[in-house]
Coordinates of C-alpha atoms in Angstrom, one line a residue:
X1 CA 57.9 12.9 -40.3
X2 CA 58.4 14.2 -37.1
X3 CA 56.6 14.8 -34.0
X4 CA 54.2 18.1 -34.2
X5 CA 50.9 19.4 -33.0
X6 CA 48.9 16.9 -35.1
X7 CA 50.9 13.5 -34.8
X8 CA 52.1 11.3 -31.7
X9 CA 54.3 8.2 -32.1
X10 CA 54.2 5.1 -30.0
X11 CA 56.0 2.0 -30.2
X12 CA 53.4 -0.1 -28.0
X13 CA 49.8 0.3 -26.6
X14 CA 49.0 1.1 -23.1
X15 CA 45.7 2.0 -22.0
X16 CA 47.3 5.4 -20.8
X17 CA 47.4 6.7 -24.3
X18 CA 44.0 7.3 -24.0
X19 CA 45.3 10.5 -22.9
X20 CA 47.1 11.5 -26.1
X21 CA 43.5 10.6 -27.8
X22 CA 41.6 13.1 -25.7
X23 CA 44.4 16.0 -26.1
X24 CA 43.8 15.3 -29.8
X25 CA 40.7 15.6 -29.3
X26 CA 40.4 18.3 -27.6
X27 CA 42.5 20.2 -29.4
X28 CA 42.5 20.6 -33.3
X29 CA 42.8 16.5 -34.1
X30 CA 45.5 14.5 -34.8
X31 CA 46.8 11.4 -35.3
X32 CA 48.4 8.5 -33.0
X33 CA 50.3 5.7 -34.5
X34 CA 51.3 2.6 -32.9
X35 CA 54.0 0.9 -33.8
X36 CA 56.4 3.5 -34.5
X37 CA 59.3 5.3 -32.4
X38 CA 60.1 8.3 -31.6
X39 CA 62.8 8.3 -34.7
X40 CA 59.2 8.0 -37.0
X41 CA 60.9 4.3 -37.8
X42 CA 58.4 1.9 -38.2
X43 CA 59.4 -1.0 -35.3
X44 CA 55.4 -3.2 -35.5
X45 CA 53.4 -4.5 -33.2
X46 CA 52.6 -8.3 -32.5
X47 CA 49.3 -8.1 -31.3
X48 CA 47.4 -5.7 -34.1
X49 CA 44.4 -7.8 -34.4
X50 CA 43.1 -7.7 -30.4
X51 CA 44.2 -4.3 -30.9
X52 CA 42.3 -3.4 -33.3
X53 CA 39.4 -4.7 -31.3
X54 CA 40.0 -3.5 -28.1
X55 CA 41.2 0.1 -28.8
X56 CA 38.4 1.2 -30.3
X57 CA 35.9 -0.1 -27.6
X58 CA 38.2 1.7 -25.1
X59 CA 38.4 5.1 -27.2
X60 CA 34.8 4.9 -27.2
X61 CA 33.9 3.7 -23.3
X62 CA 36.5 5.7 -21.8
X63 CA 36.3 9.1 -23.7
X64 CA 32.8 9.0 -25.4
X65 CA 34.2 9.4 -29.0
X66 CA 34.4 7.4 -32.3
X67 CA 37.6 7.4 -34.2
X68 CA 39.1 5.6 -37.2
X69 CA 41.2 3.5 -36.7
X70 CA 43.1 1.7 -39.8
X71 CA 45.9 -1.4 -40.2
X72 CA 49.3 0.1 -41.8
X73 CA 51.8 -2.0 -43.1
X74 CA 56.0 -0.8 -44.0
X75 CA 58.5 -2.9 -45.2
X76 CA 56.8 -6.2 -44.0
X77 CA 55.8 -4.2 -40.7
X78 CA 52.2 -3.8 -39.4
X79 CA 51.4 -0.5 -37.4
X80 CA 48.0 1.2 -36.0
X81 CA 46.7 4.7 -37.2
X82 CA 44.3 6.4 -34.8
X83 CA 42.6 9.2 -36.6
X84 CA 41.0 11.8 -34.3
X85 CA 38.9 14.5 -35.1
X86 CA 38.7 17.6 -33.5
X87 CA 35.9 17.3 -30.8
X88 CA 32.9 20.2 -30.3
X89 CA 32.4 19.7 -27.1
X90 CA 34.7 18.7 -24.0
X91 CA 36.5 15.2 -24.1
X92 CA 37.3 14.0 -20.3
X93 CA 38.9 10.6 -19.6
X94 CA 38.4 9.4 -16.2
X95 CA 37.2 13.0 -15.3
X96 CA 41.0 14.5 -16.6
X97 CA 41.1 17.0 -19.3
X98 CA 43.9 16.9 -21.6
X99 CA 44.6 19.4 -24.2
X100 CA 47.4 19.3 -27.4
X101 CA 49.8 22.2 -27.8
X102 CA 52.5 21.7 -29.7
X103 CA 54.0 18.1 -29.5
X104 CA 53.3 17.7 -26.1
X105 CA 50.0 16.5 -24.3
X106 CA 49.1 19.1 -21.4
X107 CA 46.2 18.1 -18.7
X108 CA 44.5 21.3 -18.0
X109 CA 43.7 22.9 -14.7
X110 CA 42.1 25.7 -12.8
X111 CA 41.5 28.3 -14.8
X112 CA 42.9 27.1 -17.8
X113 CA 40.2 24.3 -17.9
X114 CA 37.5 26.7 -17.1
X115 CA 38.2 28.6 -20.1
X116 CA 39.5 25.7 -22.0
X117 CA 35.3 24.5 -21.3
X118 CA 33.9 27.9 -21.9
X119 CA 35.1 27.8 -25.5
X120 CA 33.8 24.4 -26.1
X121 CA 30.4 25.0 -24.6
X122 CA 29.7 28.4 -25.4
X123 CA 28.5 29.4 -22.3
X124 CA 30.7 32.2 -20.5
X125 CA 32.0 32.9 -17.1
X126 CA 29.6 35.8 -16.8
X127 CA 26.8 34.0 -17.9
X128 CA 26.9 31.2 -14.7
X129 CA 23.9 31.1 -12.6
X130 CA 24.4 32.5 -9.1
X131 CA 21.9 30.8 -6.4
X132 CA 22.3 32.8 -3.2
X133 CA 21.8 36.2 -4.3
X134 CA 18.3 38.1 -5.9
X135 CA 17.3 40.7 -7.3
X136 CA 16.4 42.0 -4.0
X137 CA 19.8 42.0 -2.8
X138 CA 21.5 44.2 -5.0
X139 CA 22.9 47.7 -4.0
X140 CA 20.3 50.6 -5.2
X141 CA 23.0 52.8 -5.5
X142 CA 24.4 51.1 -8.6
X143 CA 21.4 51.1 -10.2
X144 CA 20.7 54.7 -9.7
X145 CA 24.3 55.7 -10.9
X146 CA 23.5 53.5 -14.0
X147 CA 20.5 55.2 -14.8
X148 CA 22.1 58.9 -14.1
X149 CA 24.6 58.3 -16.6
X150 CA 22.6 56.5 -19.3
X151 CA 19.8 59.1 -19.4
X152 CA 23.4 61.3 -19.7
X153 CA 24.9 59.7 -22.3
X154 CA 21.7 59.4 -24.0
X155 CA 22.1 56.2 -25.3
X156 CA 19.0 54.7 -23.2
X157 CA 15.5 57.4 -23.0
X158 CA 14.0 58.2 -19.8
X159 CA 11.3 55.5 -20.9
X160 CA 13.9 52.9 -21.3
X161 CA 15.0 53.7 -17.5
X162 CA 11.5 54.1 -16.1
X163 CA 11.1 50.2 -15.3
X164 CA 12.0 48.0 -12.5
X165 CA 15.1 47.1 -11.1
X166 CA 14.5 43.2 -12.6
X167 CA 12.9 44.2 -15.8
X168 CA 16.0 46.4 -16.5
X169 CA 18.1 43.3 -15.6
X170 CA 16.4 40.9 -18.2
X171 CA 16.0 43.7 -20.7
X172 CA 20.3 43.5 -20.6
X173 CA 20.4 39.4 -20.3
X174 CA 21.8 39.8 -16.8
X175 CA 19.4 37.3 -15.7
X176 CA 18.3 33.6 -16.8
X177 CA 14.9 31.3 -15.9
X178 CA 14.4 33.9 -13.5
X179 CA 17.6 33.9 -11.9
X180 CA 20.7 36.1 -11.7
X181 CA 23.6 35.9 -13.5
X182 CA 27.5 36.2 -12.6
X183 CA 27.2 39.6 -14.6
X184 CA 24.4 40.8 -12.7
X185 CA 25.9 40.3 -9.9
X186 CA 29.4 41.4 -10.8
X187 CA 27.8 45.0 -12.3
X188 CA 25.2 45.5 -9.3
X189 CA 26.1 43.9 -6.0
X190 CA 28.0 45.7 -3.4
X191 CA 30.5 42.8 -2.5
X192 CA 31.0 40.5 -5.7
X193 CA 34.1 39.2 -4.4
X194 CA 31.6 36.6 -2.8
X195 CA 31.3 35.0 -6.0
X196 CA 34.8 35.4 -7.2
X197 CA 37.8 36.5 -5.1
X198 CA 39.8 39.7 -6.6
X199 CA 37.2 41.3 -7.9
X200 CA 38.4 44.8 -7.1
X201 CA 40.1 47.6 -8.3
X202 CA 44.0 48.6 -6.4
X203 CA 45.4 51.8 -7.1
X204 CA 49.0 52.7 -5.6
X205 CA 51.8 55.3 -5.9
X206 CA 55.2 54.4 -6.5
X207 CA 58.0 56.4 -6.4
X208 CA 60.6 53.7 -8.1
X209 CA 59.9 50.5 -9.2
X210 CA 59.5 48.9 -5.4
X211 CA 58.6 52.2 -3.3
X212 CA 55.2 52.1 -2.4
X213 CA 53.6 55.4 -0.9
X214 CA 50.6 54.8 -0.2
X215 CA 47.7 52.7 -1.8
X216 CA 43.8 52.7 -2.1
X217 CA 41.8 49.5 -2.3
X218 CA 38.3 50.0 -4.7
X219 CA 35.7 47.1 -3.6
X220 CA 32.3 47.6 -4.5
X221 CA 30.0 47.0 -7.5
X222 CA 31.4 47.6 -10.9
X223 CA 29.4 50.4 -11.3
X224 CA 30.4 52.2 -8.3
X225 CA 33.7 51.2 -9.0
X226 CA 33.7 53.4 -12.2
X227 CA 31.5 55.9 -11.4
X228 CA 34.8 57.0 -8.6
X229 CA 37.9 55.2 -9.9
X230 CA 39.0 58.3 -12.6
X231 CA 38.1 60.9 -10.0
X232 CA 40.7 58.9 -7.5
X233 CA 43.1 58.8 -9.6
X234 CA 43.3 62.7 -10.7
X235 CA 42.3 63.9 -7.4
X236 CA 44.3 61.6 -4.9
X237 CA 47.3 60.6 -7.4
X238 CA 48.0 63.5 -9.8
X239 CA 48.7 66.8 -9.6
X240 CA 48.0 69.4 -12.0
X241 CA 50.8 72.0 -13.3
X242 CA 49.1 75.4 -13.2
X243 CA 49.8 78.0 -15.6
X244 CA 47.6 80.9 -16.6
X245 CA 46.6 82.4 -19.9
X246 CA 45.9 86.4 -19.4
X247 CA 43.6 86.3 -16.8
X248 CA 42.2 82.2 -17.3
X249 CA 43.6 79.6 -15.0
X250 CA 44.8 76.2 -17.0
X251 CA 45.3 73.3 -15.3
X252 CA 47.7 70.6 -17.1
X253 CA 47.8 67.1 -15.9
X254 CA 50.8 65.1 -17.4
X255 CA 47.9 62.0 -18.3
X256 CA 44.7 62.9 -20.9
X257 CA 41.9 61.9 -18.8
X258 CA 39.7 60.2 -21.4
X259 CA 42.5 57.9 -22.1
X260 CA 43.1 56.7 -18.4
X261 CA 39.5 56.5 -18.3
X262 CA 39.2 54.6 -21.2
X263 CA 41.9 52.3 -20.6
X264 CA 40.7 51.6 -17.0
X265 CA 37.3 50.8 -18.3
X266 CA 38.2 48.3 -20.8
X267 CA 40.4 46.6 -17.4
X268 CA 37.3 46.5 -16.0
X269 CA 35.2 44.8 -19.0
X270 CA 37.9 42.5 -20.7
X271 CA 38.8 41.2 -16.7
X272 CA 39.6 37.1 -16.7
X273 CA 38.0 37.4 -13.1
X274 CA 38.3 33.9 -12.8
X275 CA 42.1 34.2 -12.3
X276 CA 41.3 36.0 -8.8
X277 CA 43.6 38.8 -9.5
X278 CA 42.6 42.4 -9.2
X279 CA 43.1 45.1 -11.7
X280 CA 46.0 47.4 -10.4
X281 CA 46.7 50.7 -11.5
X282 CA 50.2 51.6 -11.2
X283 CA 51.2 55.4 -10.5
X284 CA 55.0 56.4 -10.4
X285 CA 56.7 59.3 -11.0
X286 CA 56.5 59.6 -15.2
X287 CA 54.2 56.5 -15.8
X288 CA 51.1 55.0 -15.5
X289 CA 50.8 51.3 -15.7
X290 CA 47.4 49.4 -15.9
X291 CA 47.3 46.1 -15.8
X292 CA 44.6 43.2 -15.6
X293 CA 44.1 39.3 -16.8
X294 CA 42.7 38.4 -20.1
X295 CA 42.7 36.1 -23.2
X296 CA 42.8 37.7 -26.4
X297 CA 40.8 36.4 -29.4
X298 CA 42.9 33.8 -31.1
X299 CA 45.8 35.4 -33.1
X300 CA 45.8 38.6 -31.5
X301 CA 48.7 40.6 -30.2
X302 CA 49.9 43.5 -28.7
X303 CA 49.9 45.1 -32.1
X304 CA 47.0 44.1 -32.8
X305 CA 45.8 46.0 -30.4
X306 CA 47.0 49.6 -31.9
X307 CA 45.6 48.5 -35.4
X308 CA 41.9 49.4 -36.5
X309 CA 40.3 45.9 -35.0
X310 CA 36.6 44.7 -34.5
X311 CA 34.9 44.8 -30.9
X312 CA 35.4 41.3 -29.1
X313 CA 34.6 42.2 -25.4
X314 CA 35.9 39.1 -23.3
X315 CA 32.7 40.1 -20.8
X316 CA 29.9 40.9 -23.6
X317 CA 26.9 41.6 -20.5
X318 CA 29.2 43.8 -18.6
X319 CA 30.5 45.4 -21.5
X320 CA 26.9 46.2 -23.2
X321 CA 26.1 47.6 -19.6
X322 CA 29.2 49.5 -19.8
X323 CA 28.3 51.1 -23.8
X324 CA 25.0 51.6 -22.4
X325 CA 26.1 53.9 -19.6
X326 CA 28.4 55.6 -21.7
X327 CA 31.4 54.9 -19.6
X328 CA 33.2 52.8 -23.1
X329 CA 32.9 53.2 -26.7
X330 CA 31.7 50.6 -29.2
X331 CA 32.5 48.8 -32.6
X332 CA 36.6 48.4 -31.3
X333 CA 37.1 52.1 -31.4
X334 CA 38.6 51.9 -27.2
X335 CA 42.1 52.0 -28.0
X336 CA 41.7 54.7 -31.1
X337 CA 40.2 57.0 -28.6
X338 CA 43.3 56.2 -26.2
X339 CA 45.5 57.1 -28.7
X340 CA 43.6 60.3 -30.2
X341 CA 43.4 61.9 -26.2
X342 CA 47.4 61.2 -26.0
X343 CA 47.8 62.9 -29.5
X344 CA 45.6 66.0 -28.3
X345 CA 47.4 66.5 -25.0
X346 CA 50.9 65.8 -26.8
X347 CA 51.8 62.8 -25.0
X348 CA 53.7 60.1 -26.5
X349 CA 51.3 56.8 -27.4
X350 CA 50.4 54.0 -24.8
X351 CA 52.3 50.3 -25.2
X352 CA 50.4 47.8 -24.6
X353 CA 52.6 44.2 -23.5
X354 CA 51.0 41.3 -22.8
X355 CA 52.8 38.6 -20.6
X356 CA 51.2 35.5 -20.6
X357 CA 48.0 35.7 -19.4
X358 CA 48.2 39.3 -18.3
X359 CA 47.6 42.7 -20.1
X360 CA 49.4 46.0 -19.2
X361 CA 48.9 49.3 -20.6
X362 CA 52.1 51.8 -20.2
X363 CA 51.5 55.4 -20.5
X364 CA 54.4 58.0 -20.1
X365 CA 53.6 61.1 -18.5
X366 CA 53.7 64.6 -20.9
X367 CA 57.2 66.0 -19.3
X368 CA 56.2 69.6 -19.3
X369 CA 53.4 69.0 -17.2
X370 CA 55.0 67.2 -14.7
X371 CA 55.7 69.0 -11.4
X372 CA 58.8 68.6 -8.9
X373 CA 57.3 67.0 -5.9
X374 CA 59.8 69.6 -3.5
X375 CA 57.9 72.7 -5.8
X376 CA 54.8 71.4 -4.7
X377 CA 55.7 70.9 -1.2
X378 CA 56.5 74.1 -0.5
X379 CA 53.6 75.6 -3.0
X380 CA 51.6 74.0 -0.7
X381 CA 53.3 75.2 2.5
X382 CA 52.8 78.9 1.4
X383 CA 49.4 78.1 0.1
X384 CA 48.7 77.3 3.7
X385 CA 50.3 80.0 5.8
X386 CA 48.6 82.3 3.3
X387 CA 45.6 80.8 3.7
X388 CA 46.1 81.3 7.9
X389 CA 47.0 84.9 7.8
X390 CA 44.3 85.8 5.7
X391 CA 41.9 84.1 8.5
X392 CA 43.6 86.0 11.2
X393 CA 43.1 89.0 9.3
X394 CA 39.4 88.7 8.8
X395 CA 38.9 87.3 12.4
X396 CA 40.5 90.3 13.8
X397 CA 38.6 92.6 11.7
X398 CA 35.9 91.0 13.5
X399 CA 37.1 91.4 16.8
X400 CA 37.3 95.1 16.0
X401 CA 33.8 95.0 14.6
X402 CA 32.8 93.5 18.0
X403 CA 34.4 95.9 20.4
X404 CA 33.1 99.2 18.1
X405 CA 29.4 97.5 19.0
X406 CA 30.7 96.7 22.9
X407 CA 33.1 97.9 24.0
X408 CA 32.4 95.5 27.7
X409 CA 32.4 92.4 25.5
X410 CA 34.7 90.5 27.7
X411 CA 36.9 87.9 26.1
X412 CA 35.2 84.6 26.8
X413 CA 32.6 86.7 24.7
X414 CA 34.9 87.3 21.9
X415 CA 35.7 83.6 21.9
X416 CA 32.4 82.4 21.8
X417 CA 31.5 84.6 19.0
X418 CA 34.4 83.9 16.7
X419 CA 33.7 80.1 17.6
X420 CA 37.7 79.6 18.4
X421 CA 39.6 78.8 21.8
X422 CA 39.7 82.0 24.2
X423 CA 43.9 81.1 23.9
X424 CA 43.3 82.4 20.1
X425 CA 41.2 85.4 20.9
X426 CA 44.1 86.3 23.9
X427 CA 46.7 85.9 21.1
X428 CA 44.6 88.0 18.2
X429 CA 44.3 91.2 20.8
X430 CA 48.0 91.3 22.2
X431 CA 49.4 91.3 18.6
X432 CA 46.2 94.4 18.3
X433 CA 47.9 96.0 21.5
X434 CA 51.3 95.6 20.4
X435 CA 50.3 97.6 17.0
X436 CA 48.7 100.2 19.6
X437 CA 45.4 99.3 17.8
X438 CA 43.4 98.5 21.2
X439 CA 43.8 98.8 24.4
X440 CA 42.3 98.0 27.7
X441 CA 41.3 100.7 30.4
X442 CA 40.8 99.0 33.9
X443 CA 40.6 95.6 35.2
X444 CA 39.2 92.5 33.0
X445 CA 35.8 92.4 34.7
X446 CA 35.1 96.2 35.2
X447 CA 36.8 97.4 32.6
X448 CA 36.1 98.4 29.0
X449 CA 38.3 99.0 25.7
X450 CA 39.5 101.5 23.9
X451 CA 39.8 101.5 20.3
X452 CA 42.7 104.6 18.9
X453 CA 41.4 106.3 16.1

């Protein structure tokens, strides 16, 4: 038999294959025979019965484990089986964590080995105990925008919100022995990069695949983060195609809102943060690309994804906070609600890829909606100069009204009035003169105007 995820061959015993024991371990179990090549012949070993002593007390000092160990004998040839069962908690030897993937033994690191623990212990990253930070210290604008749009989503009652800022924080689990928790701190703190770097929101516009516009950093508390992310997006990134239906105006954005919001949302809530990476939000010219860091549930795929699928929120606290607010939906029904808003507005459905650790969520823009960015230059251009003449209109009305009233006023007067530079007033009444609307009988101090009929 060859080499797999469950068995390791050795032809002698060295105290490094202690290793192999603790990525069995670690892993799903396995078994490590000594004596054998990497061919699976059987070649012996000489010294089985010190062996047989001394492995076991290692196995057991070193990595804090029993195993079985038993005496195997082919074709006159004596070999060791080391049976190991899968551990439920962390194995270390000599402080090193090794893990068994495959048929090869990987020592885990960084983030890896942080998660790699998390699933062992059962404890999360979000449920970590922060030290330097209290109740006291959070931002009270988070928790009023919480409550706001709870008691609006009415899935909390005003008597559910009308408690303290800490009894609201234990009533969600955010909190532990009195203390806060990476959550709470995550969902409610102004700067909770000080806990975990990347903990932010980037949003940027991209005419090709390298062209960056222009860009907008989001770094605040989660809360805040949501409560103005969307609004960003559709106001600063996206334009609207206008039409109009009899007398109605009907705006048309090329994206349903409720699926970029919803999408964006479960960024923030299924967010590794411990990678360090920010969630980015990709505009270009016919896409929208959202993107984040996660581990799916075991045996889950992109597909996955787009099937009916139960609710496994990578962050449960920030998640329930999340429900509670009304800012996600429950019970796995996210990426439905994506696909039903795309359906409505005629869009084609998001794909979702995942790349190794990373997530990203593509969504095409609905072609008739889109507008040519030269239309809307110049749209704007006329929108402006229209806008300018209808303000010199009205503010030479005014200067009419004025001299009707006075005809003295002088005009520093006229300026002061109007509230605008004496240079404008000068320009307003020579275009008046020119239209032989007004004119000016004696000098600029003495004099006085006259107004044709």
């Amino acid at each position: 038999m060859a080499e797999n995820q469950n068995i390791e061959y050795k032809s002698t015993w060295r105290d490094e294959y202690l290793k192999w024991v603790c990525g069995f371990a670690n892993a799903q179990g396995g078994k490590l025979y000594i004596g054998i090549d990497d061919n699976g012949s059987v070649c012996g070993v000489s010294n089985i019965k010190k062996l047989l002593e001394d492995i076991p007390n290692k196995i057991q000092t070193c990595l804090g484990i029993v195993t079985a160990i038993n005496k195997m004998e082919k074709d006159g040839l004596e070999y060791i089986e080391i049976i190991v069962d899968p551990s439920s908690y962390p194995v270390s030897y000599h402080g090193e964590f090794h893990y068994r993937s495959g048929a090869t033994k990987q020592q885990l690191t960084g983030v890896a080995l942080s998660e790699f623990i998390m699933k062992k212990t059962g404890v999360r990253w979000e449920d970590a105990i922060v030290e330097d930070i209290g109740v006291d210290d959070l931002d009270a604008e988070s928790f009023k925008i919480f409550r706001r749009e709870a008691l609006k989503s009415n899935r909390m009652s005003p008597e559910d919100l009308n408690i303290s800022n800490k009894e609201l924080l234990e009533k969600f689990h955010l909190m532990s022995n009195g203390k806060l928790k990476r959550s709470a701190v995550m969902l409610f703190y102004s700067d909770p990069s000080v806990i975990q770097n990347g903990s932010y929101v980037k949003v940027g516009r991209f005419t090709n695949a390298v062209d960056l516009q222009y860009q907008d950093t989001i770094e605040d508390s989660l809360i805040k983060i949501a409560d103005k992310v969307i609004d960003l997006i559709y106001l600063k990134y996206l334009k609207a195609k206008i039409t109009y239906e009899h007398d109605r105006r009907v705006e048309t954005y090329p994206y349903a809102r409720i699926a970029i919001r919803e999408a964006v949302y479960n960024a923030i809530i299924h967010n590794c943060y411990m990678f360090g990476t920010p969630i980015q939000i990709r505009v270009e010219n016919e896409a929208i690309i959202i993107s984040n860091q996660c581990f799916l549930p075991e045996g889950w795929t992109a597909e996955t994804l787009m099937k009916p699928h139960h609710s496994k929120p990578y962050n449960p606290n920030i998640a329930n906070v999340f429900y509670r607010a009304g800012y996600i939906e429950n019970w796995g029904r996210g990426v439905e609600k994506i696909c039903d808003a795309c359906k409505e507005l005629g869009a084609n459905l998001p794909k979702y890829e995942i790349l190794g650790n990373g997530m990203r969520i593509h969504f095409s823009a609905l072609k008739s909606a889109l507008i040519d960015e030269k239309t809307v230059n110049v749209q704007e251009n006329v929108q402006e100069n229209v806008q300018e003449n209808v303000q010199e209109k009205s503010r030479k009305d005014l200067i009419l009204s004025i001299i009707r009233k006075n005809t003295a006023v002088s005009l520093r007067e006229l300026a002061q009035k109007l509230d605008v530079s004496s240079k404008t007033i000068q320009r307003d009444l020579n275009q008046l003169k020119r239209k032989n609307v007004v004119y000016r009988i004696g000098s600029d101090k003495g004099g006085h105007w006259k107004l044709n009929k």
